[in-house]
Every structure is written in structure tokens, then in C-alpha cells.
Short mmCIF file of C-alpha atoms and ligand atoms in Angstrom, two decimals:
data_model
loop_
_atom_site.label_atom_id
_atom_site.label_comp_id
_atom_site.label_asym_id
_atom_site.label_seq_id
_atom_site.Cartn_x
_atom_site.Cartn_y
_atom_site.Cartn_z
CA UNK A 1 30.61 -165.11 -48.09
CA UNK A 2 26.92 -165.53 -49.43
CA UNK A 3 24.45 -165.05 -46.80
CA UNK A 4 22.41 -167.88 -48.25
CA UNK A 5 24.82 -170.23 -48.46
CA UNK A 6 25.92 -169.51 -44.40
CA UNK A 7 25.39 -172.50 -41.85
CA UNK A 8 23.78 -169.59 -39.52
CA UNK A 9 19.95 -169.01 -38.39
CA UNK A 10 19.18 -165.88 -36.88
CA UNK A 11 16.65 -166.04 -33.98
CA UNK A 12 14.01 -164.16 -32.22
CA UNK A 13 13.47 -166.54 -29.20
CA UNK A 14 16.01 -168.21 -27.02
CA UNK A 15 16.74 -171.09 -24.53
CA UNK A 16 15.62 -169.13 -21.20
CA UNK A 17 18.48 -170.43 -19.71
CA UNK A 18 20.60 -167.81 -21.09
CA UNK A 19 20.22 -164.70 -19.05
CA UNK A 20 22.84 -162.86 -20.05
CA UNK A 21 23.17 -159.93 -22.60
CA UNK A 22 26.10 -161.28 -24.13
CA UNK A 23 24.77 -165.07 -24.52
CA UNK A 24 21.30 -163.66 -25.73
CA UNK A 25 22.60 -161.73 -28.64
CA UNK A 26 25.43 -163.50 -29.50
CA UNK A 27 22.77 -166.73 -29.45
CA UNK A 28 20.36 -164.49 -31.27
CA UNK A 29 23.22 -163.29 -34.02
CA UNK A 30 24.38 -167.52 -34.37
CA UNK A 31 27.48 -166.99 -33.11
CA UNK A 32 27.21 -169.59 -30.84
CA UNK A 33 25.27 -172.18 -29.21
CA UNK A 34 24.80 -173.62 -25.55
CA UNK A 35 25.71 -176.94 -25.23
CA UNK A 36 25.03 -176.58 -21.71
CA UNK A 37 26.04 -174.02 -18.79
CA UNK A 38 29.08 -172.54 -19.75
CA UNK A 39 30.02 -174.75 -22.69
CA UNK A 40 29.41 -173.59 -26.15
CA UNK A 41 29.94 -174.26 -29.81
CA UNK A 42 31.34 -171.28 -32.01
CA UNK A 43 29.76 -171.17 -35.49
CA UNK A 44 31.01 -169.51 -38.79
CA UNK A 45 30.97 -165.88 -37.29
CA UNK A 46 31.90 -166.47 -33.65
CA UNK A 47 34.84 -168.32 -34.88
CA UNK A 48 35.82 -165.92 -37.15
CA UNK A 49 35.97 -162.97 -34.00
CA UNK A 50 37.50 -165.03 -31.72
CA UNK A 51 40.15 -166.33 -34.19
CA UNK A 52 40.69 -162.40 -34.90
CA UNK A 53 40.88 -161.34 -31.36
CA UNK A 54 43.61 -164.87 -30.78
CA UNK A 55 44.84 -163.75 -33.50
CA UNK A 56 45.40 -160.09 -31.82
CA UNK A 57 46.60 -161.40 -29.28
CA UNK A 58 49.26 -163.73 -30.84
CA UNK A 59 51.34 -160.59 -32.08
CA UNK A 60 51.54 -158.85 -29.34
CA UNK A 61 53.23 -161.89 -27.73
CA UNK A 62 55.16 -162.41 -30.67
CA UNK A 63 55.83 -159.15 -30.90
CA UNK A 64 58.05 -158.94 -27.21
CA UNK A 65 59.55 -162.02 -28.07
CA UNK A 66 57.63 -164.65 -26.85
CA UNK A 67 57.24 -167.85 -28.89
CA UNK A 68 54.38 -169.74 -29.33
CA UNK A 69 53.46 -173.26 -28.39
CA UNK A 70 50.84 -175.54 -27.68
CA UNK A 71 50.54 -177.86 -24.72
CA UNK A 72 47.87 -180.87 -24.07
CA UNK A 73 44.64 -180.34 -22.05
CA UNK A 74 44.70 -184.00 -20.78
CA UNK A 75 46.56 -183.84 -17.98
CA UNK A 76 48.40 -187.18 -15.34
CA UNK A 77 47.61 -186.70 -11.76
CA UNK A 78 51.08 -186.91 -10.61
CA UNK A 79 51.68 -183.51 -11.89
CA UNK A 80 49.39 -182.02 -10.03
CA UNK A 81 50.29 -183.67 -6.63
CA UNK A 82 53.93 -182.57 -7.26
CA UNK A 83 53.09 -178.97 -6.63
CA UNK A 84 50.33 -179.50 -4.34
CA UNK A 85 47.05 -178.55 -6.03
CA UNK A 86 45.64 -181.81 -6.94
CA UNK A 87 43.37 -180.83 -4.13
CA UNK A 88 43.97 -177.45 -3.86
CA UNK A 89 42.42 -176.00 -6.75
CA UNK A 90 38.74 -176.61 -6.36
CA UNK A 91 37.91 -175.96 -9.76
CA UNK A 92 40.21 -178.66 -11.49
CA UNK A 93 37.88 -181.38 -13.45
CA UNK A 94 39.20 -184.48 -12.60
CA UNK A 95 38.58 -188.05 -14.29
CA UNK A 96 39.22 -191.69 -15.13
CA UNK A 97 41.51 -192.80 -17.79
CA UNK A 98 42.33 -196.51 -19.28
CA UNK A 99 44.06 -198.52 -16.22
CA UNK A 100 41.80 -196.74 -14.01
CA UNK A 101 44.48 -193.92 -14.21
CA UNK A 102 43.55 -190.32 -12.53
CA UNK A 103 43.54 -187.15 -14.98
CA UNK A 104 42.82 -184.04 -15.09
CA UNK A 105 41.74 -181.47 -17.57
CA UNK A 106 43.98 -178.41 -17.40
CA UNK A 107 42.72 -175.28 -15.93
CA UNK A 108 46.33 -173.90 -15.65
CA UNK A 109 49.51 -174.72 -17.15
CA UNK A 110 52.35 -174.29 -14.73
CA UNK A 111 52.37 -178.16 -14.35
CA UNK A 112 52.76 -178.62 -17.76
CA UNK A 113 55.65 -175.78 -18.67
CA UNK A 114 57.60 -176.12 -15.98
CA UNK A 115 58.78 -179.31 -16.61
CA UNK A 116 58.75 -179.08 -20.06
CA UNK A 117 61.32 -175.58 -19.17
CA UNK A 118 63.76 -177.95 -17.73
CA UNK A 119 64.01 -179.94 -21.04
CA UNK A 120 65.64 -176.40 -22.80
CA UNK A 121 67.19 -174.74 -19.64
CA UNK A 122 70.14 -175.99 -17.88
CA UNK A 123 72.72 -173.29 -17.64
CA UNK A 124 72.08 -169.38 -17.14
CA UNK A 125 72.57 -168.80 -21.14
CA UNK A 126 69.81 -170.36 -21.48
CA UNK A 127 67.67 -167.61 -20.08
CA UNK A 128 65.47 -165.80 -20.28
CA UNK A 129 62.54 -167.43 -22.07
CA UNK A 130 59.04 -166.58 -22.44
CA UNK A 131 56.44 -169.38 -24.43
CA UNK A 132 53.08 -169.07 -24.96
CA UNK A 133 50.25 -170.69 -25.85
CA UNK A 134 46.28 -170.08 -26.91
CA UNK A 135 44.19 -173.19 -26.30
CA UNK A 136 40.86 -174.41 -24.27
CA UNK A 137 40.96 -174.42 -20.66
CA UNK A 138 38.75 -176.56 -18.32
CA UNK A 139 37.03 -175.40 -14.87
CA UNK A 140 34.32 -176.71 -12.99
CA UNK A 141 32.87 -173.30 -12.03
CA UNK A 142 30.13 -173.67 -9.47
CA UNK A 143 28.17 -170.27 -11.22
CA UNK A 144 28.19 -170.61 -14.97
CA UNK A 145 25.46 -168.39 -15.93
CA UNK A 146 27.13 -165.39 -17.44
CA UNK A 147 27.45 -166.92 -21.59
CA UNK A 148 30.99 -166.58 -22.51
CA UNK A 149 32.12 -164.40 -19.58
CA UNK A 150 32.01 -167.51 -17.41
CA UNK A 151 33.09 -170.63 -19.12
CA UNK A 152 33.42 -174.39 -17.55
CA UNK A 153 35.30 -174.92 -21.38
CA UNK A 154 36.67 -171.72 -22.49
CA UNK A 155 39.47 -170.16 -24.35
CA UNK A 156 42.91 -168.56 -22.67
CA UNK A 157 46.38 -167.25 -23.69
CA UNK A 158 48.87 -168.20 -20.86
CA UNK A 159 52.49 -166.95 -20.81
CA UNK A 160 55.19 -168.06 -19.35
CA UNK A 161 58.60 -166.73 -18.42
CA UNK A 162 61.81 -168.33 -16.79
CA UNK A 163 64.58 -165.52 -15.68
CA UNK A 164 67.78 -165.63 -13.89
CA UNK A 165 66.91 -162.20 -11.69
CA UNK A 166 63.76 -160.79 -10.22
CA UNK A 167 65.08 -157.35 -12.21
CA UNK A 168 64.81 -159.54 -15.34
CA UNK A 169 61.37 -160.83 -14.26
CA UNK A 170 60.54 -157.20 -13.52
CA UNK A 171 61.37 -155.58 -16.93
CA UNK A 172 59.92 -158.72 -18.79
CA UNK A 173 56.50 -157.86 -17.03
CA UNK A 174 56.10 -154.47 -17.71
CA UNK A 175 56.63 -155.34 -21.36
CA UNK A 176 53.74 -157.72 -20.95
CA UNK A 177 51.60 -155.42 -19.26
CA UNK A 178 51.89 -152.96 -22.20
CA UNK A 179 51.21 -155.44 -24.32
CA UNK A 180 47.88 -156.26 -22.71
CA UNK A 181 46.68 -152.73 -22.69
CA UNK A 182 47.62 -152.59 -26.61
CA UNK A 183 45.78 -155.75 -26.69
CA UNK A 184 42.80 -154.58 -25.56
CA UNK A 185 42.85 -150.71 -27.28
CA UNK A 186 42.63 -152.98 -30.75
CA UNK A 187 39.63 -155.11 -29.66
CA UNK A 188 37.99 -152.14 -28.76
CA UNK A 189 38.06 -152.05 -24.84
CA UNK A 190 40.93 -149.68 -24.29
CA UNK A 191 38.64 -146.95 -23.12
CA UNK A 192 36.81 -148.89 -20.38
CA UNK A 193 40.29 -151.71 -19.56
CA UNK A 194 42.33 -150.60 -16.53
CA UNK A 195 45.06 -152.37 -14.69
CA UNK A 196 44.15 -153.32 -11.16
CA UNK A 197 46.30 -154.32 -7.64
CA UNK A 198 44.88 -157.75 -6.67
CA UNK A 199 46.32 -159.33 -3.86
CA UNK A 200 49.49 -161.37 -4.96
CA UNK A 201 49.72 -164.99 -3.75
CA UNK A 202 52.80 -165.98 -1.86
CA UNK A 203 55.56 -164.66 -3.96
CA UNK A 204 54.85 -161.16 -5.07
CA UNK A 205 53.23 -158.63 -2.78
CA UNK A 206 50.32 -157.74 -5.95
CA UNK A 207 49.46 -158.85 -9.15
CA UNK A 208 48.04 -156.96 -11.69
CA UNK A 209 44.32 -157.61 -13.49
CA UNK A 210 43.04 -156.13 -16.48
CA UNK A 211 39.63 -154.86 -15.39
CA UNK A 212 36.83 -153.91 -17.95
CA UNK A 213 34.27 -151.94 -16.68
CA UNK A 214 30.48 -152.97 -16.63
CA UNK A 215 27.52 -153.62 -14.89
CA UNK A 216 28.06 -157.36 -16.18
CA UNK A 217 31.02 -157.53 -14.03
CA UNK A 218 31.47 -159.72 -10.95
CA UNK A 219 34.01 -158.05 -9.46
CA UNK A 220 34.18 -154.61 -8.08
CA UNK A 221 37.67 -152.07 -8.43
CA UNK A 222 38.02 -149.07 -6.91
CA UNK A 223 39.63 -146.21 -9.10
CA UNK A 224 42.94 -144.01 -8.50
CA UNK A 225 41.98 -140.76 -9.96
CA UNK A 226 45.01 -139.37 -11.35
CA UNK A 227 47.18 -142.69 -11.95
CA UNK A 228 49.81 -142.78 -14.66
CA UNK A 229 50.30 -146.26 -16.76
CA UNK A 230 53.55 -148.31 -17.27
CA UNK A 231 54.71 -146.29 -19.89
CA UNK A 232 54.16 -142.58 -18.14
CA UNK A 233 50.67 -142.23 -19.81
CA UNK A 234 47.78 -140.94 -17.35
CA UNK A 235 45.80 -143.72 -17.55
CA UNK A 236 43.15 -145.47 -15.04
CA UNK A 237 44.48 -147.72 -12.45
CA UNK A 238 42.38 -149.40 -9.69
CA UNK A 239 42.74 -151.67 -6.52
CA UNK A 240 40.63 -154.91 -6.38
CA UNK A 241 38.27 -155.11 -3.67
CA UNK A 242 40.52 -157.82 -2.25
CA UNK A 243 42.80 -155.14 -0.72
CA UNK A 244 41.39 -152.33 -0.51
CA UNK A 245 40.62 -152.94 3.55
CA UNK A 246 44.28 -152.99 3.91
CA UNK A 247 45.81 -149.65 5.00
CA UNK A 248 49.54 -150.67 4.67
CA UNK A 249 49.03 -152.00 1.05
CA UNK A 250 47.07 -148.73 0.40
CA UNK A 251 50.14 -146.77 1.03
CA UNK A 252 52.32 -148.67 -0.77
CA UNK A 253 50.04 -148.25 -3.62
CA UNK A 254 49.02 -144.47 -3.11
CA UNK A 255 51.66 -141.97 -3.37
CA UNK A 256 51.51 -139.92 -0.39
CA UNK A 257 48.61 -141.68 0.88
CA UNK A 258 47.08 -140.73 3.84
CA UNK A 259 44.66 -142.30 6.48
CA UNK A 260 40.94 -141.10 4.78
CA UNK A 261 42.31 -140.94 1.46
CA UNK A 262 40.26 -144.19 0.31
CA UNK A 263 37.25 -141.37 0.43
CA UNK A 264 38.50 -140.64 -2.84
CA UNK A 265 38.24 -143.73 -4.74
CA UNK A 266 35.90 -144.08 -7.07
CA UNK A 267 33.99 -147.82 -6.99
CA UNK A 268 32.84 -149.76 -9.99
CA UNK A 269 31.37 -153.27 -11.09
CA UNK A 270 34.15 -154.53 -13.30
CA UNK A 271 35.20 -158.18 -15.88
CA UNK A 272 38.61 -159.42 -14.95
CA UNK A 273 40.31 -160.14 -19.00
CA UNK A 274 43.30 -160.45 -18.06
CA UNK A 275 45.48 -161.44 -15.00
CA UNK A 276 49.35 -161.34 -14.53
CA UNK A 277 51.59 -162.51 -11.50
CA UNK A 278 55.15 -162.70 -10.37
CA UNK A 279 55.52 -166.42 -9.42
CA UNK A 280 58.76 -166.43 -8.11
CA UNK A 281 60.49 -169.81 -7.67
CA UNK A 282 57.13 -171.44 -6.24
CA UNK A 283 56.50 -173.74 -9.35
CA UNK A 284 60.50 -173.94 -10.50
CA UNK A 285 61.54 -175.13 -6.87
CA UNK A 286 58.34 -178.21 -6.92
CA UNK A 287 59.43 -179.11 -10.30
CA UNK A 288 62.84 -179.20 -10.05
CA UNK A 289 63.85 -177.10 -12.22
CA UNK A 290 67.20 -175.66 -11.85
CA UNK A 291 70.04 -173.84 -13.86
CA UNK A 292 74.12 -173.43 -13.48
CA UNK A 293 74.63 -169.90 -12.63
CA UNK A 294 77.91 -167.74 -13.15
CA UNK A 295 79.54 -170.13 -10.94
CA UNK A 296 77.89 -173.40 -11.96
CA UNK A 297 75.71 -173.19 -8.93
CA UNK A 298 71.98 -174.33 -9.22
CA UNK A 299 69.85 -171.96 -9.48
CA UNK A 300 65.64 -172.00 -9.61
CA UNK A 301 64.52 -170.06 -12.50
CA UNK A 302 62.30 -166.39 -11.00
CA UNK A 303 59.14 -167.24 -13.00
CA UNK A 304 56.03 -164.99 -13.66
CA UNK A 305 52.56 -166.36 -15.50
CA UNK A 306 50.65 -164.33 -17.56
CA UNK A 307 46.37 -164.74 -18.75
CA UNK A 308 43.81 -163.21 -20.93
CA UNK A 309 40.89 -164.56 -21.75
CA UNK A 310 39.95 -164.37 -25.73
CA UNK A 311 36.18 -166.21 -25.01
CA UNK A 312 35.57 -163.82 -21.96
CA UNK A 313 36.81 -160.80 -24.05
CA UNK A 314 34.72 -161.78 -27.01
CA UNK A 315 31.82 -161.93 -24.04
CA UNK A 316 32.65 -158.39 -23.27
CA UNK A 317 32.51 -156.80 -25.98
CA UNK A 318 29.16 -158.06 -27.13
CA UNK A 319 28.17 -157.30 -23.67
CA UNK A 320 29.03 -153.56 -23.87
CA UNK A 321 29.41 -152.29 -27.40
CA UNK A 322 26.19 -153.30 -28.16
CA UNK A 323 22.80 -151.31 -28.45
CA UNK A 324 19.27 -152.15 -29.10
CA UNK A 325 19.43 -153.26 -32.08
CA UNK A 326 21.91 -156.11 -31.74
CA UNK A 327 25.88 -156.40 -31.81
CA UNK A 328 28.45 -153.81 -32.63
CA UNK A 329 31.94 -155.17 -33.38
CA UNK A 330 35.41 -153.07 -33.92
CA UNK A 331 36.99 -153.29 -37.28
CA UNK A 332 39.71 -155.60 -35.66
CA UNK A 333 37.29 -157.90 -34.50
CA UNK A 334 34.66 -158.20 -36.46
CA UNK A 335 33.48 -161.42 -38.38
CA UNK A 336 33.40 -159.20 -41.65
CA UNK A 337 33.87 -155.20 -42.42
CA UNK A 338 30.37 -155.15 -44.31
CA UNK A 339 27.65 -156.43 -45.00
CA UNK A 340 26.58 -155.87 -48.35
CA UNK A 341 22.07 -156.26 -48.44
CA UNK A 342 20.70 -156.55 -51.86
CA UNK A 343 17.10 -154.75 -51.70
CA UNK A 344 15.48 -156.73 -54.30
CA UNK A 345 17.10 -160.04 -55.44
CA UNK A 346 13.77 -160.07 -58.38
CA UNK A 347 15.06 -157.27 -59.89
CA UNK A 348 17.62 -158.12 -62.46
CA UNK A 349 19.71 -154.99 -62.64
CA UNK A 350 19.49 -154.45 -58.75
CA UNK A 351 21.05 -158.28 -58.16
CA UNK A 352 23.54 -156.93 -61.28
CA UNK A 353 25.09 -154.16 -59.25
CA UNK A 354 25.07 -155.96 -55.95
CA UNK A 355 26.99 -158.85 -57.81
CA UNK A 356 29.74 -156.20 -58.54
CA UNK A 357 29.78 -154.47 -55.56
CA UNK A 358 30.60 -158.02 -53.86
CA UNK A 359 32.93 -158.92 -56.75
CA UNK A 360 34.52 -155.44 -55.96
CA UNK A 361 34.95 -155.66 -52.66
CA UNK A 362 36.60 -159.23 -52.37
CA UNK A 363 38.75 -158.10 -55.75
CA UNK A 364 39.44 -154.82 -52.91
CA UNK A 365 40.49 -157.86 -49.72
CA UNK A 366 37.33 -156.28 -47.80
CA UNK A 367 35.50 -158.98 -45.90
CA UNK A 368 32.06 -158.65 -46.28
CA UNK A 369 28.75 -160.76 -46.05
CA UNK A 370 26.59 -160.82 -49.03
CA UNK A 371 23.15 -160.81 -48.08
CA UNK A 372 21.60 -162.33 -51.40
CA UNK A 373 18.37 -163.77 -49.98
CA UNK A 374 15.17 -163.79 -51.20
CA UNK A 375 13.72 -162.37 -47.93
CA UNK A 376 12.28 -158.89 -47.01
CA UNK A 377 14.08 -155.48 -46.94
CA UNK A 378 13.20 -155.71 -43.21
CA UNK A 379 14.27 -159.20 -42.48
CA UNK A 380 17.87 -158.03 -43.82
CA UNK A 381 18.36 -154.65 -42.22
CA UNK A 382 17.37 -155.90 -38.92
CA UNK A 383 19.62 -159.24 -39.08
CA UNK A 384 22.35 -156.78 -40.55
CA UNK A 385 21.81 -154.57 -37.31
CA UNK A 386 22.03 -157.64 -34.65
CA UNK A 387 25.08 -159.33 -36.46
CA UNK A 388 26.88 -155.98 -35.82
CA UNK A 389 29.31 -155.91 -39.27
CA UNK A 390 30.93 -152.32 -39.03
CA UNK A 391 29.38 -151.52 -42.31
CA UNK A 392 26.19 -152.06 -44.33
CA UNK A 393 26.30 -151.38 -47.93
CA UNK A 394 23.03 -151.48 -49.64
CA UNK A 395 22.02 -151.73 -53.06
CA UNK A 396 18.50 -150.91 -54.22
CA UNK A 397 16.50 -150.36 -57.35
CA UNK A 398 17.00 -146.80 -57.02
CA UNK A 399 20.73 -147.01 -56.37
CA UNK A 400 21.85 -149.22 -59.25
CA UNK A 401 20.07 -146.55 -61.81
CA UNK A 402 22.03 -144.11 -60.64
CA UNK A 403 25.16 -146.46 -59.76
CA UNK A 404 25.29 -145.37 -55.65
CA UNK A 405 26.02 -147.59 -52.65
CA UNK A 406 24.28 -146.44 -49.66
CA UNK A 407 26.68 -147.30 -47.25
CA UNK A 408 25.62 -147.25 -43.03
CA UNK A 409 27.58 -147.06 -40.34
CA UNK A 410 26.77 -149.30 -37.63
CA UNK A 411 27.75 -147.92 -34.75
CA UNK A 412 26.57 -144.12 -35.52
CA UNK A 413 24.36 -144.79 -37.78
CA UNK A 414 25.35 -142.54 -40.18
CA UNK A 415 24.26 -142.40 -44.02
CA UNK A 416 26.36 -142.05 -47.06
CA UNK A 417 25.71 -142.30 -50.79
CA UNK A 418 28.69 -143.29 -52.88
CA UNK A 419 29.18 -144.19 -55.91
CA UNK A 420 30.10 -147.61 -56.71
CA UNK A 421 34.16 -148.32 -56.08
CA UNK A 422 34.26 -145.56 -53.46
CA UNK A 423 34.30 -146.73 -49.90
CA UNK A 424 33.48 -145.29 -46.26
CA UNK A 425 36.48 -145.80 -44.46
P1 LIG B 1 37.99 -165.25 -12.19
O1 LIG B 1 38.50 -164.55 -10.97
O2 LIG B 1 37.12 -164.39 -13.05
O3 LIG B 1 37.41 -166.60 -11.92
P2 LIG B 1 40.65 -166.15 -12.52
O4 LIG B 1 41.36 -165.10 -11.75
O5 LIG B 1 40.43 -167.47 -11.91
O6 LIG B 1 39.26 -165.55 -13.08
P3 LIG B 1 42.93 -166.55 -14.19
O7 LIG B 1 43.35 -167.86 -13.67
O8 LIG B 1 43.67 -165.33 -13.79
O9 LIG B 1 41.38 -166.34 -13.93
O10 LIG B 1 42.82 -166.72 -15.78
C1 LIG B 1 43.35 -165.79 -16.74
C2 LIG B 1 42.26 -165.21 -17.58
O11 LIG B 1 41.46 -166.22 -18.19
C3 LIG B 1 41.26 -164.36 -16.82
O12 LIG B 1 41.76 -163.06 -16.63
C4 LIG B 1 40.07 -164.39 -17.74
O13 LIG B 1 40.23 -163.45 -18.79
C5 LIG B 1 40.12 -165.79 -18.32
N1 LIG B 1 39.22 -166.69 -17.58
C6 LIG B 1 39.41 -167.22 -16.36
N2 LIG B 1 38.39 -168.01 -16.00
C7 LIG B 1 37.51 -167.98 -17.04
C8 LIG B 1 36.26 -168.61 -17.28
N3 LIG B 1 35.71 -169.43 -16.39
N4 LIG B 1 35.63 -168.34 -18.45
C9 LIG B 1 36.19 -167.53 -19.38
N5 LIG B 1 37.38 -166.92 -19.20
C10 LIG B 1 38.04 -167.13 -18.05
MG1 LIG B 2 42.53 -163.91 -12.20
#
């Protein structure tokens, strides 16, 4: 992609409204734009990271055989009373449609899935299943001042599964819970991600939430030192702040716990991206959704619901693997691998070499941004620095006599010189 032909404006100064260090720089870099609190447009480069991170996020769920699908936003009141939580979810945006008919925009799915379940499940054969799907959710949040970490419109992956036995349910959401922690490893937030007790709802004693850890964060989680993941792996583990008064879930949470032992954990200011729970038969049993068991008795599908956030994870990481300079994205993530600045576009045999490099690089499937403005050598470095491509590639007068690239990285800073065709990575 040319740089000059990009619908993007870098800027200096923004809306004051955006007090947040995610909104600022991702404002700043043209990744978005406010449309107003907590509603945003996503321009060439934001879509292009949160497609990647969806996209991330897609085959993982594809890849423990969940299958993808896509259900409406637009949702008919009489859903919502049927479990209960037309008024019960204080957050749901509700409006008029033709016929004066009530709506609602979705901030949830269950009243959408599990009635479309009962369409493919009758008899026990038919389970388990597990659909997904990546699409905008609505909420009327009452504090929408954190840019993309807080959305009234934002993007969410919900999963869905329908078993025949809470063991089924049970081994279907450990799968999922690796998943997530994979998922967030290749957007870059592996190191600071850890899976937290939150208190459950009706039907399970806990769920589990995928905590990231920053001063950003509105919640707070208390650290296990010493905690080994799903898989055996000594990982980080925390309680939310939700139950950490409670002494009996303690124990059941702490091996060997013992009154005084909450001394030891360790308390930090943490982003809920992600959130999984065992529903149980709650939405299955208000739906009516049933199947013929063994003996062709009916049956309510054991259900569990699983969320991550792509918008609020695409928040995060600009909020915390970022420095001074501007934004720092992952390889997975970001909008291209390089960006390739051409010194001195008046120079003919300068603009020659650049011209190959990019030629090279596409001709190589590398992504990169191809800064071929006429502007200043300063004006590019620093708009390479707060768009935060992985690499920076630059050719210079100097550089195409000799025929070297000198290639930055981003995140260290680190210098190279190689000769043209050779990369960094
Ligand atoms: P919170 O406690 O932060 O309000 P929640 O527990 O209501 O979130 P869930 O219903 O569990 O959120 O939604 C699943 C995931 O969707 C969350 O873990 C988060 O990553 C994302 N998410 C939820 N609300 C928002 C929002 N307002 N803006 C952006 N992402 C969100
Ligand atoms: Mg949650």
C-alpha cells in the first residue's frame, strides 16, 4: 500500500474528549475515529488489526471444532421476556420498530442461539455442538470513556455449546479455555493474560475471566503465586475481587488454604478480554429446548457461553505495548510487517531502489506500507514510529549507492544494514 494514496491523516491534536491512552494514539495513528462516546469508525489500518486479531481468533474456534455462524443484531422483544431479561439486563438498548413493535439491539446472544439450537437438536446424537460467531454487540454503558476498552458498539466472539452431560460441558470448556490463552499468546498479551475465578451466576459455582494486566484496567484480581494452568503449565491464575471476601470459595480455590493465607495474594488493576461460564440448563429450560435421551426421554441440553472481546483486545494492546513514541503492534497483529520510508522521493536513484524494495517485498507476500511522500525525513520517521509497523525499512541516498536497506526494529529499536533482498526476521 502507498502511503500517499492511504485514506489516513496522522494527527498531533485530538478531540479532548478522548482521555485515554489507547483512544489518543490509536486517534493520533488514524486508526479510528469517535463518532461519539464509545462508538467508533475503524479506518484502513484499524480494520486491518482487528480483522487479524478476528481473524486469530476464528481458528482457534475452528480449530476445537466449533463452526462458525452469524446471527442478527436486531433483536424482537419477546425473546427477551421469555428468559426474563427484557428488564433485567440494564444495559440492553431498546427501541421502536415499524407497527410500533419493541426491539432490541443484542448485547448477548443466548436468546438468539438457543432457539435457533432447537431447530438442529432433537435427539442425543445430535450432540454435542459448539457455534460461534464474531459480530457487533450493543450496550448502553453508563461510563464510556475508556476508547475501545469500553464500547456502547463494539466487537465480540461468543460461543456456544449444547451437551448431553455436565462431564461433556466440562471437557468442552477446558478446550476453550486453552484456546483463549493461545489466543491471546499470538496477539501478544500472553505474558500479562491470566485466567481469573469470578463469581459464577446461578448455575456454576465460578466462571473464569481472562484478565490482562494494567493500570488501564477497571477491575482489580488478586494473584495465586504458584498456580498451574489447564494444561499442567505454571502459569498465573487470579481471583476477581468479587470473591475474594469469601473464605469458603477461597478454599475451594486454594489448595490447602488456610485462614490468613489471602496475605499472600498479590493485587493488581486488570482488563477483563475474555469471559467464560457454565450455563447449565438456565437458557435451554426458558427456551424450550429439549432432546430424546438414551431412553427417548426429554432432556435440556447442559449449555456453557463463551466471550472475548476483539475491539477491547485491540484497545489493550495499544494501551500497553506502546511507548513514547506511538504504537507497537505484534507481527500477528499488525496492520503491515514494515514500513518501507523513502528518504528523498527528488532523488531519482533513491525513489529507484525504494521502488524495488516495495516491488520486492510484495513479490516476497510481506505486507508493508510504502511511505512515498514528498514530506520530510522527520515527518516519516516519526509517523512510522506512532503507526507502530514491526519494521521500518529505509532507503536513502547513501543506501541505494551502496545497495543497503537500513532496516529498524520497532520495538527495540535496533539497527541493521542489509543489503537489498535480505530481510530482518
Ligand atoms: P465488563 O465486566 O468489562 O463490563 P462483561 O463481563 O459485561 O464485561 P461479557 O458479557 O463477559 O462482558 O462479554 C464478553 C467479552 O466481551 C468481555 O470479556 C470483553 O472482552 C468484551 N466486552 C464486554 N463489554 C464490552 C464493551 N463494552 N466494550 C468492548 N468490549 C466488551
Ligand atoms: Mg464478563
Amino acid at each position: 500500500m502507498r502511503r500517499s494514496q492511504l485514506f489516513l491523516k496522522t494527527r498531533k491534536d485530538i478531540s479532548k474528549e478522548e482521555v485515554s491512552r489507547n483512544a489518543q494514539l490509536l486517534t493520533r495513528g488514524g486508526y479510528v475515529n469517535q463518532v461519539m462516546a464509545g462508538v467508533y469508525s475503524y479506518l484502513p489500518l484499524g480494520l486491518r488489526v482487528l480483522t487479524k486479531i478476528e481473524q486469530i481468533v476464528r481458528e482457534e474456534m475452528n480449530a476445537i471444532g466449533s463452526q462458525e455462524i452469524l446471527m442478527p443484531a436486531l433483536h424482537p422483544r419477546e425473546i427477551w421476556e421469555t428468559t426474563g431479561r427484557w428488564d433485567a439486563v440494564d444495559v440492553l438498548f431498546k427501541l421502536k420498530g415499524a407497527g410500533d413493535r419493541d426491539l432490541a439491539l443484542g448485547p448477548t446472544h443466548e436468546e438468539v442461539v438457543t432457539p435457533l439450537a432447537s431447530t438442529v437438536i432433537n435427539s442425543y446424537r445430535d450432540l454435542p455442538q459448539a457455534v460461534y460467531h464474531i459480530q457487533t454487540k450493543f450496550r448502553n454503558e453508563a461510563r464510556a470513556k475508556s476508547g475501545l476498552l469500553r464500547g456502547r458498539e463494539f466487537r465480540m466472539k461468543d460461543l456456544y455449546s449444547f451437551h448431553t452431560t455436565q462431564e461433556d460441558l466440562d471437557t468442552f470448556y477446558d478446550r476453550v479455555m486453552a484456546a483463549y490463552m493461545k489466543i491471546y499468546r499470538r496477539i501478544g498479551l500472553g505474558e500479562r493474560t491470566f485466567i481469573t475465578y469470578a463469581s459464577g451466576g446461578t448455575f456454576s459455582k465460578y466462571s473464569h475471566e481472562f484478565q490482562t494486566l494494567t493500570d488501564a484496567g477497571e477491575d482489580i484480581v488478586y494473584e495465586i503465586p504458584g498456580h498451574t494452568d489447564v494444561l499442567g503449565v505454571p502459569e498465573r491464575f487470579g481471583i476477581n475481587s468479587e470473591i475474594i471476601e469469601d473464605q469458603e470459595a477461597l478454599a475451594g480455590i486454594l489448595p490447602n488454604y488456610k485462614a490468613g493465607d489471602e496475605a499472600k495474594l498479590v493485587k493488581h488493576k486488570a482488563i477483563e478480554v475474555g469471559n467464560i461460564f457454565k450455563l447449565g440448563t438456565r437458557f435451554s429450560k426458558a427456551c424450550g429446548l429439549t432432546f430424546a435421551d438414551r431412553d427417548g426421554k426429554p432432556q435440556h441440553p447442559i449449555m456453557g457461553c463463551y466471550g472475548i472481546g476483539p475491539s477491547r483486545m485491540m484497545g489493550t494492546i495499544a494501551e500497553i505495548l506502546s511507548d513514547d513514541k506511538g504504537l507497537v503492534w505484534p507481527d500477528e497483529v499488525a496492520p503491515f510487517r514494515v514500513t518501507l520510508i523513502n528518504l528523498k522521493t527528488s532523488d531519482a536513484s533513491t525513489t529507484q531502489a525504494a521502488e524495488s524494495l516495495y516491488t520486492a517485498l510484495q513479490q516476497a507476500k510481506v505486507d508493508v506500507l510504502y511511505d512515498d511522500r514528498d514530506t520530510s525525513a522527520g515527518e516519516k520517521f516519526a509517523d512510522a514510529d506512532l503507526l507502530g509497523c514491526p519494521w521500518q525499512a529505509v532507503v536513502g541516498p547513501k543506501g541505494a549507492e551502496k545497495g543497503v536497506v537500513e532496516w529498524t526494529n520497532r520495538k527495540t529499536g535496533a539497527k541493521q544494514e542489509l543489503p537489498v533482498g535480505q530481510w530482518p526476521w
